[in-house]
CSV table of C-alpha atoms and ligand atoms in Angstrom, one decimal:
chain,number,residue,atom,x,y,z
A,1,MET,CA,178.9,124.9,123.9
A,2,TRP,CA,175.2,124.6,125.0
A,3,ALA,CA,174.4,127.6,122.8
A,4,THR,CA,175.8,125.9,119.8
A,5,TYR,CA,174.3,122.6,120.6
A,6,ALA,CA,171.0,124.1,121.2
A,7,LEU,CA,171.1,126.2,118.0
A,8,HIS,CA,171.7,123.1,115.9
A,9,ASP,CA,169.1,120.9,117.9
A,10,ARG,CA,166.4,123.5,117.8
A,11,VAL,CA,166.9,125.8,114.8
A,12,LEU,CA,169.5,124.3,112.3
A,13,ALA,CA,170.2,120.7,111.4
A,14,ASN,CA,167.9,119.0,113.6
A,15,ARG,CA,164.8,121.1,112.4
A,16,ARG,CA,165.5,120.0,108.6
A,17,SER,CA,165.9,116.5,109.8
A,18,ARG,CA,162.7,116.4,111.8
A,19,HIS,CA,160.8,117.8,108.8
A,20,ARG,CA,162.4,115.1,106.6
A,21,PHE,CA,161.2,112.5,109.1
A,22,ALA,CA,157.7,114.1,109.6
A,23,ALA,CA,157.2,114.1,105.9
A,24,ALA,CA,157.7,110.4,105.3
A,25,PRO,CA,157.5,108.4,108.5
A,26,ALA,CA,158.2,104.7,108.1
A,27,ALA,CA,155.5,102.5,109.2
A,28,LEU,CA,156.7,100.2,111.8
A,29,ASP,CA,155.5,96.7,112.4
A,30,GLU,CA,154.2,95.4,115.8
A,31,LEU,CA,157.8,94.4,116.9
A,32,GLN,CA,159.2,97.5,116.0
A,33,ARG,CA,156.4,99.5,117.8
A,34,GLY,CA,157.0,97.4,120.9
A,35,LEU,CA,160.8,98.2,120.8
A,36,LEU,CA,160.1,101.8,120.4
A,37,ALA,CA,157.7,101.8,123.5
A,38,ASP,CA,160.5,100.4,125.4
A,39,LEU,CA,163.0,102.8,124.2
A,40,ASP,CA,160.6,105.6,125.1
A,41,ALA,CA,159.7,104.3,128.5
A,42,ASN,CA,163.1,103.1,129.7
A,43,GLY,CA,165.9,104.4,127.4
A,44,PHE,CA,166.6,100.8,126.3
A,45,ALA,CA,165.3,97.7,124.2
A,46,VAL,CA,166.5,94.1,123.7
A,47,VAL,CA,165.7,92.0,120.6
A,48,PRO,CA,167.5,89.2,118.9
A,49,LEU,CA,169.0,90.7,115.7
A,50,ALA,CA,167.6,87.8,113.7
A,51,ALA,CA,163.8,88.8,114.7
A,52,LEU,CA,164.5,92.6,114.1
A,53,LEU,CA,166.2,92.2,110.8
A,54,ALA,CA,164.1,89.2,109.4
A,55,ASP,CA,167.0,88.7,107.0
A,56,ALA,CA,168.7,85.2,107.7
A,57,GLU,CA,171.5,85.8,105.3
A,58,LEU,CA,172.5,89.0,106.6
A,59,VAL,CA,172.4,87.8,110.3
A,60,GLU,CA,174.6,84.9,109.1
A,61,ALA,CA,176.9,87.5,107.5
A,62,VAL,CA,177.3,89.6,110.5
A,63,ASP,CA,177.9,86.4,112.4
A,64,GLU,CA,180.7,85.4,110.2
A,65,GLN,CA,182.1,88.9,110.3
A,66,GLY,CA,182.3,88.5,114.1
A,67,ALA,CA,183.9,85.2,113.9
A,68,THR,CA,186.7,86.5,111.7
A,69,PHE,CA,187.3,89.5,113.8
A,70,ILE,CA,187.7,87.3,117.0
A,71,THR,CA,190.2,84.9,115.0
A,72,GLU,CA,192.1,88.0,113.9
A,73,THR,CA,192.2,89.7,117.0
A,74,GLU,CA,193.2,86.7,118.9
A,75,ARG,CA,195.8,85.9,116.5
A,76,GLY,CA,197.2,89.5,117.2
A,77,LEU,CA,197.1,89.0,120.9
A,78,ALA,CA,199.0,85.9,120.7
A,79,GLY,CA,201.5,87.4,118.6
A,80,GLY,CA,203.5,89.1,121.3
A,81,GLU,CA,204.2,93.0,120.9
A,82,ASP,CA,204.5,92.8,117.1
A,83,GLY,CA,201.1,91.1,116.7
A,84,SER,CA,199.5,93.4,119.4
A,85,GLU,CA,200.9,96.6,117.9
A,86,GLN,CA,198.8,96.0,114.7
A,87,LEU,CA,195.8,96.0,116.6
A,88,HIS,CA,193.4,99.1,116.8
A,89,ARG,CA,193.2,100.4,120.5
A,90,ARG,CA,192.8,103.7,122.0
A,91,ALA,CA,194.9,105.4,124.4
A,92,GLY,CA,193.1,105.1,127.9
A,93,LYS,CA,191.0,102.3,126.7
A,94,GLU,CA,193.5,99.6,125.8
A,95,PHE,CA,191.1,96.9,127.0
A,96,VAL,CA,189.2,97.2,123.9
A,97,VAL,CA,190.3,96.0,120.6
A,98,ARG,CA,188.5,97.8,117.7
A,99,ALA,CA,188.0,96.6,114.1
A,100,TYR,CA,188.0,100.1,112.7
A,101,SER,CA,188.4,102.6,115.3
A,102,PHE,CA,188.6,106.2,114.1
A,103,GLY,CA,190.6,105.8,110.9
A,104,GLY,CA,187.8,106.6,108.4
A,105,ALA,CA,187.5,103.1,107.2
A,106,PRO,CA,185.6,103.0,103.9
A,107,LEU,CA,182.4,101.0,104.5
A,108,GLY,CA,179.8,99.7,102.2
A,109,PRO,CA,177.8,96.6,101.2
A,110,GLY,CA,180.9,94.5,101.8
A,111,ASP,CA,180.6,95.0,105.4
A,112,ALA,CA,177.7,92.9,106.9
A,113,TRP,CA,177.4,95.1,110.1
A,114,PHE,CA,177.4,98.3,108.2
A,115,ARG,CA,174.7,97.0,106.0
A,116,ALA,CA,172.7,95.8,108.9
A,117,CYS,CA,173.0,99.4,110.5
A,118,VAL,CA,171.3,101.0,107.4
A,119,ALA,CA,168.8,98.3,106.8
A,120,PRO,CA,165.4,99.7,106.9
A,121,ARG,CA,164.2,97.6,109.8
A,122,VAL,CA,166.9,99.1,112.0
A,123,LEU,CA,167.1,102.6,110.6
A,124,ASP,CA,163.5,103.0,110.6
A,125,LEU,CA,163.4,102.2,114.3
A,126,ALA,CA,166.5,104.5,115.1
A,127,ASN,CA,164.7,107.3,113.1
A,128,ALA,CA,161.5,106.7,114.9
A,129,TYR,CA,163.2,106.9,118.3
A,130,LEU,CA,165.0,110.1,117.5
A,131,ARG,CA,161.9,111.6,115.9
A,132,MET,CA,164.1,112.6,113.0
A,133,TRP,CA,166.4,111.2,110.3
A,134,ALA,CA,169.4,110.1,112.1
A,135,LYS,CA,173.0,110.2,111.4
A,136,LEU,CA,175.1,107.0,111.5
A,137,SER,CA,178.3,108.3,113.0
A,138,TYR,CA,180.1,105.2,114.4
A,139,VAL,CA,180.4,101.6,113.2
A,140,ASP,CA,182.8,99.2,114.9
A,141,LEU,CA,183.4,95.8,116.2
A,142,TRP,CA,184.9,95.5,119.7
A,143,TYR,CA,186.8,92.8,121.5
A,144,THR,CA,187.2,93.5,125.1
A,145,VAL,CA,190.3,91.9,126.6
A,146,PRO,CA,189.7,90.3,130.1
A,147,GLN,CA,191.4,91.9,133.0
A,148,ALA,CA,192.3,90.9,136.6
A,149,PRO,CA,189.2,90.7,138.6
A,150,ASP,CA,190.8,93.0,141.3
A,151,SER,CA,191.8,95.7,138.8
A,152,ASP,CA,190.3,99.0,139.0
A,153,ARG,CA,187.5,100.1,136.5
A,154,ALA,CA,188.5,102.7,133.9
A,155,ALA,CA,187.1,104.7,131.3
A,156,SER,CA,183.7,103.3,130.1
A,157,GLN,CA,183.9,100.8,132.7
A,158,LEU,CA,182.8,103.3,135.0
A,159,TRP,CA,179.3,105.0,135.1
A,160,HIS,CA,179.0,108.0,132.8
A,161,LEU,CA,176.6,109.8,130.3
A,162,ASP,CA,177.7,110.0,126.7
A,163,PHE,CA,178.4,113.6,126.0
A,164,ASP,CA,178.0,113.7,122.2
A,165,ASP,CA,174.1,114.3,122.0
A,166,LYS,CA,170.9,113.7,123.9
A,167,HIS,CA,169.4,112.5,120.7
A,168,LEU,CA,171.4,109.3,120.7
A,169,LEU,CA,170.9,105.4,120.1
A,170,LYS,CA,173.5,103.1,120.3
A,171,ALA,CA,173.4,99.6,119.1
A,172,PHE,CA,175.3,96.8,120.8
A,173,LEU,CA,175.1,93.4,119.1
A,174,TYR,CA,176.7,90.6,121.3
A,175,LEU,CA,178.8,88.3,119.0
A,176,ASN,CA,179.6,85.8,121.8
A,177,ASP,CA,177.6,84.9,124.9
A,178,VAL,CA,177.9,87.5,127.4
A,179,ASP,CA,177.7,86.7,131.3
A,180,GLU,CA,178.8,88.3,134.4
A,181,ASP,CA,182.4,87.6,133.7
A,182,SER,CA,182.6,89.0,130.3
A,183,GLY,CA,181.8,92.6,131.2
A,184,PRO,CA,178.0,92.9,130.2
A,185,PHE,CA,176.7,96.4,129.2
A,186,GLU,CA,174.8,98.1,132.3
A,187,TYR,CA,172.3,100.7,132.2
A,188,VAL,CA,170.1,102.7,134.7
A,189,PRO,CA,166.7,102.5,133.0
A,190,GLY,CA,165.1,106.0,133.2
A,191,SER,CA,168.2,107.9,133.0
A,192,GLN,CA,167.6,108.9,129.6
A,193,PRO,CA,166.8,112.5,128.8
A,194,ASP,CA,163.3,113.2,130.0
A,195,GLY,CA,163.2,109.8,131.8
A,196,ARG,CA,162.3,109.4,135.6
A,197,TYR,CA,166.1,110.2,136.7
A,198,ASP,CA,166.6,113.2,134.4
A,199,ALA,CA,166.6,115.6,137.2
A,200,VAL,CA,169.2,113.5,139.0
A,201,TRP,CA,171.7,113.0,136.1
A,202,HIS,CA,170.7,115.6,133.6
A,203,TRP,CA,172.4,115.5,130.3
A,204,SER,CA,174.5,118.3,129.0
A,205,PRO,CA,176.8,118.6,126.1
A,206,LEU,CA,180.6,117.8,126.9
A,207,ARG,CA,179.7,116.6,130.3
A,208,THR,CA,182.4,113.8,130.7
A,209,GLY,CA,182.6,113.1,134.5
A,210,ARG,CA,182.4,109.5,135.9
A,211,ILE,CA,179.6,108.9,138.5
A,212,PRO,CA,180.6,106.8,141.5
A,213,ASP,CA,179.0,103.5,141.8
A,214,GLU,CA,178.0,104.4,145.4
A,215,GLN,CA,176.1,107.4,144.2
A,216,VAL,CA,174.2,105.2,141.6
A,217,ARG,CA,173.3,102.5,144.1
A,218,ALA,CA,172.2,105.3,146.6
A,219,THR,CA,169.9,106.8,144.2
A,220,VAL,CA,168.3,103.9,142.2
A,221,PRO,CA,166.6,100.9,143.9
A,222,ALA,CA,168.3,97.5,144.2
A,223,ASP,CA,166.5,96.3,140.9
A,224,GLY,CA,167.1,99.8,139.2
A,225,ILE,CA,170.2,98.7,137.3
A,226,LYS,CA,169.8,96.6,134.2
A,227,THR,CA,172.8,94.3,133.7
A,228,PHE,CA,172.5,92.8,130.1
A,229,THR,CA,173.8,89.4,130.3
A,230,ALA,CA,172.6,87.8,127.2
A,231,PRO,CA,173.5,85.1,124.4
A,232,ARG,CA,175.2,85.8,121.3
A,233,GLY,CA,173.0,87.4,118.7
A,234,THR,CA,171.2,89.8,121.3
A,235,LEU,CA,170.9,93.4,120.1
A,236,ILE,CA,170.8,96.0,122.7
A,237,LEU,CA,169.4,99.3,121.7
A,238,CYS,CA,170.1,102.1,124.2
A,239,ASN,CA,170.0,105.7,124.6
A,240,THR,CA,173.7,106.4,126.1
A,241,SER,CA,172.9,109.8,127.0
A,242,GLY,CA,171.5,108.1,130.1
A,243,LEU,CA,173.8,106.4,132.8
A,244,HIS,CA,175.6,103.2,131.8
A,245,ARG,CA,178.8,101.3,131.9
A,246,GLY,CA,180.2,98.0,130.6
A,247,GLY,CA,183.3,96.2,129.4
A,248,PHE,CA,185.0,95.1,132.6
A,249,SER,CA,185.6,91.7,131.4
A,250,THR,CA,187.4,89.4,134.0
A,251,ALA,CA,187.3,85.9,133.0
A,252,LYS,CA,186.2,86.0,129.4
A,253,PRO,CA,186.5,88.4,126.5
A,254,ARG,CA,183.3,90.1,125.5
A,255,VAL,CA,182.8,90.5,121.7
A,256,LEU,CA,180.3,92.9,120.1
A,257,ALA,CA,179.3,94.9,117.1
A,258,THR,CA,178.3,98.5,117.8
A,259,ALA,CA,176.8,101.5,116.1
A,260,THR,CA,175.8,105.1,117.0
A,261,PHE,CA,172.9,106.7,115.6
A,262,CYS,CA,172.7,110.5,116.6
A,263,SER,CA,171.1,113.7,115.5
A,264,PRO,CA,172.8,115.9,112.9
A,265,ALA,CA,173.4,118.7,115.7
A,266,SER,CA,175.8,116.0,117.4
A,267,LEU,CA,177.7,115.8,113.9
A,268,HIS,CA,177.9,119.6,113.5
A,269,ALA,CA,178.7,120.5,117.1
A,270,LEU,CA,180.3,117.6,118.9
A,271,SER,CA,181.5,114.6,116.9
A,272,ARG,CA,183.1,113.1,113.8
A,273,ARG,CA,182.1,110.0,111.7
A,274,ASN,CA,184.5,107.0,112.3
A,275,PHE,CA,184.1,105.6,108.6
A,276,THR,CA,183.7,107.0,105.1
A,277,PRO,CA,181.0,105.6,103.0
A,278,ALA,CA,182.7,103.5,100.4
A,279,PRO,CA,182.2,104.6,96.7
A,280,ASP,CA,179.7,101.7,96.2
A,281,ALA,CA,177.8,102.2,99.4
A,282,LEU,CA,175.3,105.0,98.5
A,283,GLY,CA,173.7,103.7,95.4
A,284,SER,CA,171.7,100.9,96.8
A,285,LEU,CA,170.4,102.7,99.8
A,286,SER,CA,167.2,104.3,100.7
A,287,ALA,CA,167.1,108.1,100.9
A,288,ALA,CA,167.1,108.0,104.7
A,289,ALA,CA,170.0,105.6,104.7
A,290,ARG,CA,172.0,107.9,102.3
A,291,PHE,CA,171.2,110.8,104.7
A,292,ALA,CA,172.5,108.7,107.6
A,293,VAL,CA,175.8,107.8,106.0
A,294,ALA,CA,176.4,111.0,104.0
B,301,AKG,O1,181.5,98.8,126.7
B,301,AKG,C1,180.4,99.0,127.2
B,301,AKG,O2,179.8,98.3,127.6
B,301,AKG,C2,180.1,100.4,127.5
B,301,AKG,C3,180.3,101.3,126.2
B,301,AKG,C4,180.0,102.8,126.4
B,301,AKG,O3,180.1,103.3,127.5
B,301,AKG,C5,179.6,103.5,125.1
B,301,AKG,O4,179.6,103.0,124.2
B,301,AKG,O5,179.2,104.8,125.3
């Protein structure tokens, strides 16, 4: 797998994508440049979506989409077995209800979160971080259902590195206020590829193991874990090929919109997009956005 990934990263898909980026790099403003510097240094950046997008109507539409998703999910959860069966959950990660999951939902301008993900203010930053034209491989909303505080953590609630790609940028937009009890996202700054912990937790394709909490705490200083408690409307951008975990909600649900930007090498070698661009999605998009979703 290393050989296939390295071939796509160095020679095939990513080289073309890097050329596309280098031929017409988008000019970033001061806010975007600051976020890029944070991403490069620590593997994450945090910003209110409203500040990054600078499009009040779109921010409002995303918020409404979140409110509708919460209402529908809670209706489903309250509807006993029948209602609950209609909800999108994946085996092994039942604690997350998803709006779309992996069904290839057609997404286009009618979906506010999709629109935000391909908006130049967001996509230009993702491309600048990856130093190539990125692919948008996953778009979804998640509702994390609270579980008993004494239950065991499972799946992505445990420390891990995402195995799909090292050129990776995930977006997590909190759609409700997230505190310690609602399962905040957590990250070890500097654990991204080429970061200060790269030698400790080195990324390799398809590496799927979980890393014990004791090992993490024995390796990083007490303030070396970033716990993202934050108000609704906060956007976290993170290279999750570094060490992360989250979604251990105990007292309250956590609701977020998420998206994954990755390199074409990931799409070729390791992953599959979870949505299909709707027929009306492409016409209005920039060349970089068409590339991202096509
Ligand atoms: O739910 C979370 O906060 C963690 C998500 C995660 O591990 C991932 O998206 O790779």
